[in-house]
XYZ file of C-alpha atoms in Angstrom:
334
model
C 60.860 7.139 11.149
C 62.307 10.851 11.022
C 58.914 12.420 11.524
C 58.257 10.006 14.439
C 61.491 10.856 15.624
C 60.731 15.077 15.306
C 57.702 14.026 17.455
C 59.361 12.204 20.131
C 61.271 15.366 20.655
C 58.905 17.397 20.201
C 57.071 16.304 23.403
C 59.981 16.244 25.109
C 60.548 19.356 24.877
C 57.065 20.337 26.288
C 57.246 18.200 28.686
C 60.441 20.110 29.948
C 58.891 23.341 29.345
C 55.722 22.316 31.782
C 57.926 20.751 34.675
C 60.161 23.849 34.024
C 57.005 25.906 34.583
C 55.472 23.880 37.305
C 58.773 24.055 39.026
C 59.037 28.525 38.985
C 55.156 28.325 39.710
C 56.162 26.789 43.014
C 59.197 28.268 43.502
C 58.864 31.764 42.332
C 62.526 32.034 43.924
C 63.795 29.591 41.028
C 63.206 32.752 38.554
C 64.182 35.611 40.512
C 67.301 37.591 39.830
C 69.870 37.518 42.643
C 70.914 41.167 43.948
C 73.525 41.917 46.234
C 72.791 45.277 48.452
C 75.355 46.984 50.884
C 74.018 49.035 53.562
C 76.664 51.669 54.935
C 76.319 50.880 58.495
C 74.790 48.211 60.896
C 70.822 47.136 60.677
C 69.111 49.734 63.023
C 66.423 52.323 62.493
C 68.513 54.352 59.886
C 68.016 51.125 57.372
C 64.599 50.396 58.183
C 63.025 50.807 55.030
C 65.456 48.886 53.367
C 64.661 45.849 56.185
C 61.192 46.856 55.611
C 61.356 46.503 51.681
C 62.953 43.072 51.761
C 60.551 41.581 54.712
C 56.970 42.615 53.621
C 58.310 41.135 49.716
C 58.616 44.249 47.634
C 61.909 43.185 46.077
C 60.567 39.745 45.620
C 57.643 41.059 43.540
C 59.796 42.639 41.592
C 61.438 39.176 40.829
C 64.627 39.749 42.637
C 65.874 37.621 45.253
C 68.040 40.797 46.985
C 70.346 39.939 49.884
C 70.368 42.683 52.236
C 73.928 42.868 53.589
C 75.305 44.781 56.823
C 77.599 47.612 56.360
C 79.967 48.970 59.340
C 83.660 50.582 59.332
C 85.479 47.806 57.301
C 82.677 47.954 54.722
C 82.732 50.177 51.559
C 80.176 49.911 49.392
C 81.378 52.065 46.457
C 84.282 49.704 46.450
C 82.242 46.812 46.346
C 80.377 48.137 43.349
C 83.683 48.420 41.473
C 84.521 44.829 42.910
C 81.601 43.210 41.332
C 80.628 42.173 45.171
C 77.609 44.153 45.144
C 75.225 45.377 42.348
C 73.880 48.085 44.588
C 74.645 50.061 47.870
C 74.127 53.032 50.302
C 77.209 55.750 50.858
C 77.415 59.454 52.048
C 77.984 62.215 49.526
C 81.442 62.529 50.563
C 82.252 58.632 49.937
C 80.763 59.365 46.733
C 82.352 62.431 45.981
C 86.195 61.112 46.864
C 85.209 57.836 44.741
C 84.280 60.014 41.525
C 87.682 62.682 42.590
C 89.460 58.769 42.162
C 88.054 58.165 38.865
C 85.101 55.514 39.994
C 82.337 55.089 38.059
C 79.185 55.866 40.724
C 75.865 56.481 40.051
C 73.543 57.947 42.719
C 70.073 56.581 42.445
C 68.358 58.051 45.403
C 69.216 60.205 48.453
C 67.768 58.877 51.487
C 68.183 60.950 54.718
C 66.791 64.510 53.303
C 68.082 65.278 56.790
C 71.825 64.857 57.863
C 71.224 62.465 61.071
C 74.509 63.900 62.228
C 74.096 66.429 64.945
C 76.101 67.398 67.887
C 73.996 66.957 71.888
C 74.555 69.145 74.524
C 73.069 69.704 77.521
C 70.159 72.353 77.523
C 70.299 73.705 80.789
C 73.828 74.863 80.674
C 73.358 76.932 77.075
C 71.441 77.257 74.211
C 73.013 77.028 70.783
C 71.040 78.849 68.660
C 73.815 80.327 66.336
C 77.094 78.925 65.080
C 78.437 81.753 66.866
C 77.788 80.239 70.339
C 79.884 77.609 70.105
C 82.577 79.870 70.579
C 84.500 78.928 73.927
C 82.931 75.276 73.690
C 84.756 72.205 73.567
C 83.271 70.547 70.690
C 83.533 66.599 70.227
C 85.035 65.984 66.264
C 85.796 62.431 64.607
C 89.227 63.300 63.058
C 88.797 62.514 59.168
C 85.177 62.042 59.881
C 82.252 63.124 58.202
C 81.405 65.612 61.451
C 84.705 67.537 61.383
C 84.045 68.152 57.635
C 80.452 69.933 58.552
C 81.933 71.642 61.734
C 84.438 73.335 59.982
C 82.075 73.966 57.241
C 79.762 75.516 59.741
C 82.676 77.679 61.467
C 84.328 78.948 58.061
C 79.878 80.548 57.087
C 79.993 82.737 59.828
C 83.494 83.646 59.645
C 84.776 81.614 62.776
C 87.964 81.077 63.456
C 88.740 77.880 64.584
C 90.759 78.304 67.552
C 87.812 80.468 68.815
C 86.536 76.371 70.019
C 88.513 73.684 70.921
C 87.978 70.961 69.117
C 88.301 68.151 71.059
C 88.924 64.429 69.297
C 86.192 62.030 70.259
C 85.827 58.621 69.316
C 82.880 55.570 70.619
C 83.444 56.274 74.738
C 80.661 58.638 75.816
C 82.481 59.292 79.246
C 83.446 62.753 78.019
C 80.507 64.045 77.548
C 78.639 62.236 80.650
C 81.848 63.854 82.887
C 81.072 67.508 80.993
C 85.082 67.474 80.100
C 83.524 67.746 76.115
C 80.303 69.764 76.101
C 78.811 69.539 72.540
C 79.055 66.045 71.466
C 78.374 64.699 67.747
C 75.656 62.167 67.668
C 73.444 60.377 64.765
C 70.252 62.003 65.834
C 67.710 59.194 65.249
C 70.067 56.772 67.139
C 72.697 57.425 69.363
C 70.677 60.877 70.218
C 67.793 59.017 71.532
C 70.347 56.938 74.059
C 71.980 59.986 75.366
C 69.246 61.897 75.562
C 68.026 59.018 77.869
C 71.523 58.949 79.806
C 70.559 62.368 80.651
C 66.958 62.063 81.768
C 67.619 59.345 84.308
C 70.369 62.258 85.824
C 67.839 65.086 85.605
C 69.369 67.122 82.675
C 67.681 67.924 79.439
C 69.439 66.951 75.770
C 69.261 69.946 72.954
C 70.947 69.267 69.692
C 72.622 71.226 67.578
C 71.171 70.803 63.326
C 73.645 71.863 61.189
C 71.149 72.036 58.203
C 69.492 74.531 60.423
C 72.575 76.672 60.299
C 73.105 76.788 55.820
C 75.159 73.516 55.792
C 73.075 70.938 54.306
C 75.878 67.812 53.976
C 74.293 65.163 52.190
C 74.405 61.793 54.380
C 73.009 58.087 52.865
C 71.940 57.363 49.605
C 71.594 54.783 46.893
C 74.578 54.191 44.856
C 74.860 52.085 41.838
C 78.081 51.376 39.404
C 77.713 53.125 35.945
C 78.167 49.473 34.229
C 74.936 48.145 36.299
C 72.977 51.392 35.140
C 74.389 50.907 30.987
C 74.079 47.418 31.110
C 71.276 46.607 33.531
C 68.674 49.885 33.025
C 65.855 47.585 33.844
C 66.737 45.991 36.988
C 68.394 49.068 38.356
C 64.775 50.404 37.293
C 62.700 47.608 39.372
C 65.435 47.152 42.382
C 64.820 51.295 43.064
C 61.602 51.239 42.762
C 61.463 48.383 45.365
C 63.188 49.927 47.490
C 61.698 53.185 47.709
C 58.431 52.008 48.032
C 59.725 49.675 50.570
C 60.552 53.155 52.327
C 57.627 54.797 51.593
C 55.463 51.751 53.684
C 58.497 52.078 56.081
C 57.987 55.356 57.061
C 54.130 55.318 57.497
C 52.859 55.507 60.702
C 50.757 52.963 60.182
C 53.124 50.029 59.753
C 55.232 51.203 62.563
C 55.090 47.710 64.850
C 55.555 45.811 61.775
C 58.500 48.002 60.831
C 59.952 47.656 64.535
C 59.311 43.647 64.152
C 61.313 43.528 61.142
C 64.183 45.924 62.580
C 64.427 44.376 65.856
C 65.483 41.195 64.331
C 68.290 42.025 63.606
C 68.861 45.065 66.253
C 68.736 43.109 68.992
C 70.261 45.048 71.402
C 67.616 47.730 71.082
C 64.215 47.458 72.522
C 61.244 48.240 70.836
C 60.588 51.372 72.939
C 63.715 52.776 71.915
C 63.227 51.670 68.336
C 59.900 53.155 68.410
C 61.260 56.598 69.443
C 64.252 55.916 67.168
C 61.954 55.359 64.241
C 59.808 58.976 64.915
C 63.342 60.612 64.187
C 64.378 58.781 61.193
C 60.979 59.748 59.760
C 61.411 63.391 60.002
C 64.351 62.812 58.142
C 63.448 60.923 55.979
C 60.466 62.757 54.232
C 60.167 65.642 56.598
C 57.836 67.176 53.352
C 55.110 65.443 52.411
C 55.056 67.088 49.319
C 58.780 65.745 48.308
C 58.822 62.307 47.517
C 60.506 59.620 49.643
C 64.341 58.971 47.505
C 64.292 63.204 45.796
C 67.755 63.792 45.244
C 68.481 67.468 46.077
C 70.871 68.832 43.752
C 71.639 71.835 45.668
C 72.904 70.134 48.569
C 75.225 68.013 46.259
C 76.618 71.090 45.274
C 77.564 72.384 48.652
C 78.643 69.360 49.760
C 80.966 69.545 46.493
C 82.142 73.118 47.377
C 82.788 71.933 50.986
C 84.849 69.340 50.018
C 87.271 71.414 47.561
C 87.530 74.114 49.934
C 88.533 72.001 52.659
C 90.961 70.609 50.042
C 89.578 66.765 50.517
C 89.764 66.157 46.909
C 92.226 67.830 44.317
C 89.356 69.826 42.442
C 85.514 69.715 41.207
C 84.164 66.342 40.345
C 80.671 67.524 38.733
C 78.914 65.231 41.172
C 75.461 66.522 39.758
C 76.036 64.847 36.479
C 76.220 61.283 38.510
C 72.998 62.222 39.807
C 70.072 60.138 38.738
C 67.152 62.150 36.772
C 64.382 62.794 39.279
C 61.078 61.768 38.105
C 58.654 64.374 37.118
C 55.771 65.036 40.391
């Protein structure tokens, strides 16, 4: 009776075990591991190869079901690490920076944009802005508390400027400013809002320059990968597979080859941009992205952690050093 009994379960238990199987083999969702991913801004060409990485299934081969989640002023993903809300996000150096000054636990993972996008426009035929120095006399267009009067003063205090030797002019999402010539030198993200006022201009005859900081010594670090340092104790392996997703999800972003694909998967979400624009928008972001070939999509450079460190102390925007390079991820060997 008992051994009849042991083999009554017995099957039972396989036969769970095979409809268990059955049911993962058709559902490979059923066994993936659910990921929550904040993106610092809205879904445009800046976050196409995270888009990219979810459509064409490189998280889900990974096993994770990741939901790729909008970012825009009220969003912070560092915060939502802490939360618990997200396992995973994308910040600037300076969120990251005045999170660790606040005691957070942050990781960074990988640094995205090699290339600040933010730039200022101005219009070519009226001057050329070759040096920091030329800007003197200029009204310049700042965000107050912004990420762009950070690297303008930055870029005034390296050559010695003086800052009433501009005016800085407070600017906010209203372009008429700059289309009426009242604010000259404009701050723009280069891959996006660069493309549309450089169009502006075209259709009224004038010519857009821009103005690079990293061109000029500051190299401000702008999106990258953050994780909390829980997930990256606790969770070494799926940090491990959800990065690896992602930057190859990048990597097949950025090649030229996949560009309509990548525009498909951008423009359904962006869909206030057409795919003209996103193809011009998408050229940018991939000089910025990997404008080396020889430095691998994600490299964290250190150096430009550090000055964006120094930056932030002189300019007194947190109390003193953080050590941000010991939150950076190692960088696999090339």
């Amino acid at each position: 009776m008992g051994q009849r009994l042991a083999c009554q379960w017995l099957t039972a238990i396989v036969l769970l075990c095979v409809v268990g199987s059955t049911l993962v083999a058709a559902d490979p969702a059923l066994a993936q591991e659910r990921i929550a991913y904040r993106l610092k801004w809205l879904i445009n060409a800046s976050t196409a190869g995270d888009i990219f990485a979810l459509d064409q299934g490189f998280f889900s081969r990974q096993g994770m079901d990741v939901a790729v989640k909008a970012g825009g002023p009220e969003r912070d993903a560092v915060r939502e690490l802490e939360l618990g809300y997200a396992q995973f996000g994308v910040a600037s150096a300076d969120q990251v920076i005045r999170a660790l000054a606040k005691g957070a636990e942050v990781v960074v993972l990988a640094q995205l944009f090699q290339v600040n996008p933010l730039q200022w426009v101005y219009r070519a035929d009226d001057f050329s802005l070759s040096r920091v120095q030329d800007l003197a006399g200029r009204t310049v267009g700042i965000t107050y508390g912004g990420n762009d009067e950070t690297i303008m003063r930055a870029l005034l205090a390296s050559v010695g400027m003086d800052e009433r030797q501009v005016q800085l002019a407070s600017v906010r999402y209203d372009y008429t400013p700059f289309f009426q010539n009242r604010v000259t030198v404009w701050p723009v993200y280069r891959n996006t809002q660069g493309i549309f006022l450089s169009d502006k201009l075209a259709a009224g005859g004038e010519r857009a320059a821009f103005f690079d900081p990293s061109e000029h010594g500051v190299r401000f670090v702008a999106n990258s990968v953050v994780t909390s340092k829980k997930m990256m104790d606790r969770h070494p392996q799926t940090v491990g597979r959800f990065i690896r997703a992602l930057l190859a999800g990048w990597q097949a972003a950025m090649a030229p080859a996949n560009e309509s694909a990548v525009i498909r998967a951008v423009a359904e979400y962006d869909r206030d941009t057409s795919d003209a624009v996103l193809r011009r928008q998408l050229m940018v972001t991939r000089q910025m992205i990997q404008p080396d070939p020889g430095i691998p999509v994600g490299h964290i450079d250190t150096a430009a952690w550090q000055q964006t460190e120094r930056i932030m102390i002189r300019q007194r925007l947190i109390p003193g050093p953080v050590n941000v390079i010991a939150r950076l991820a190692p960088q696999p060997s090339r």
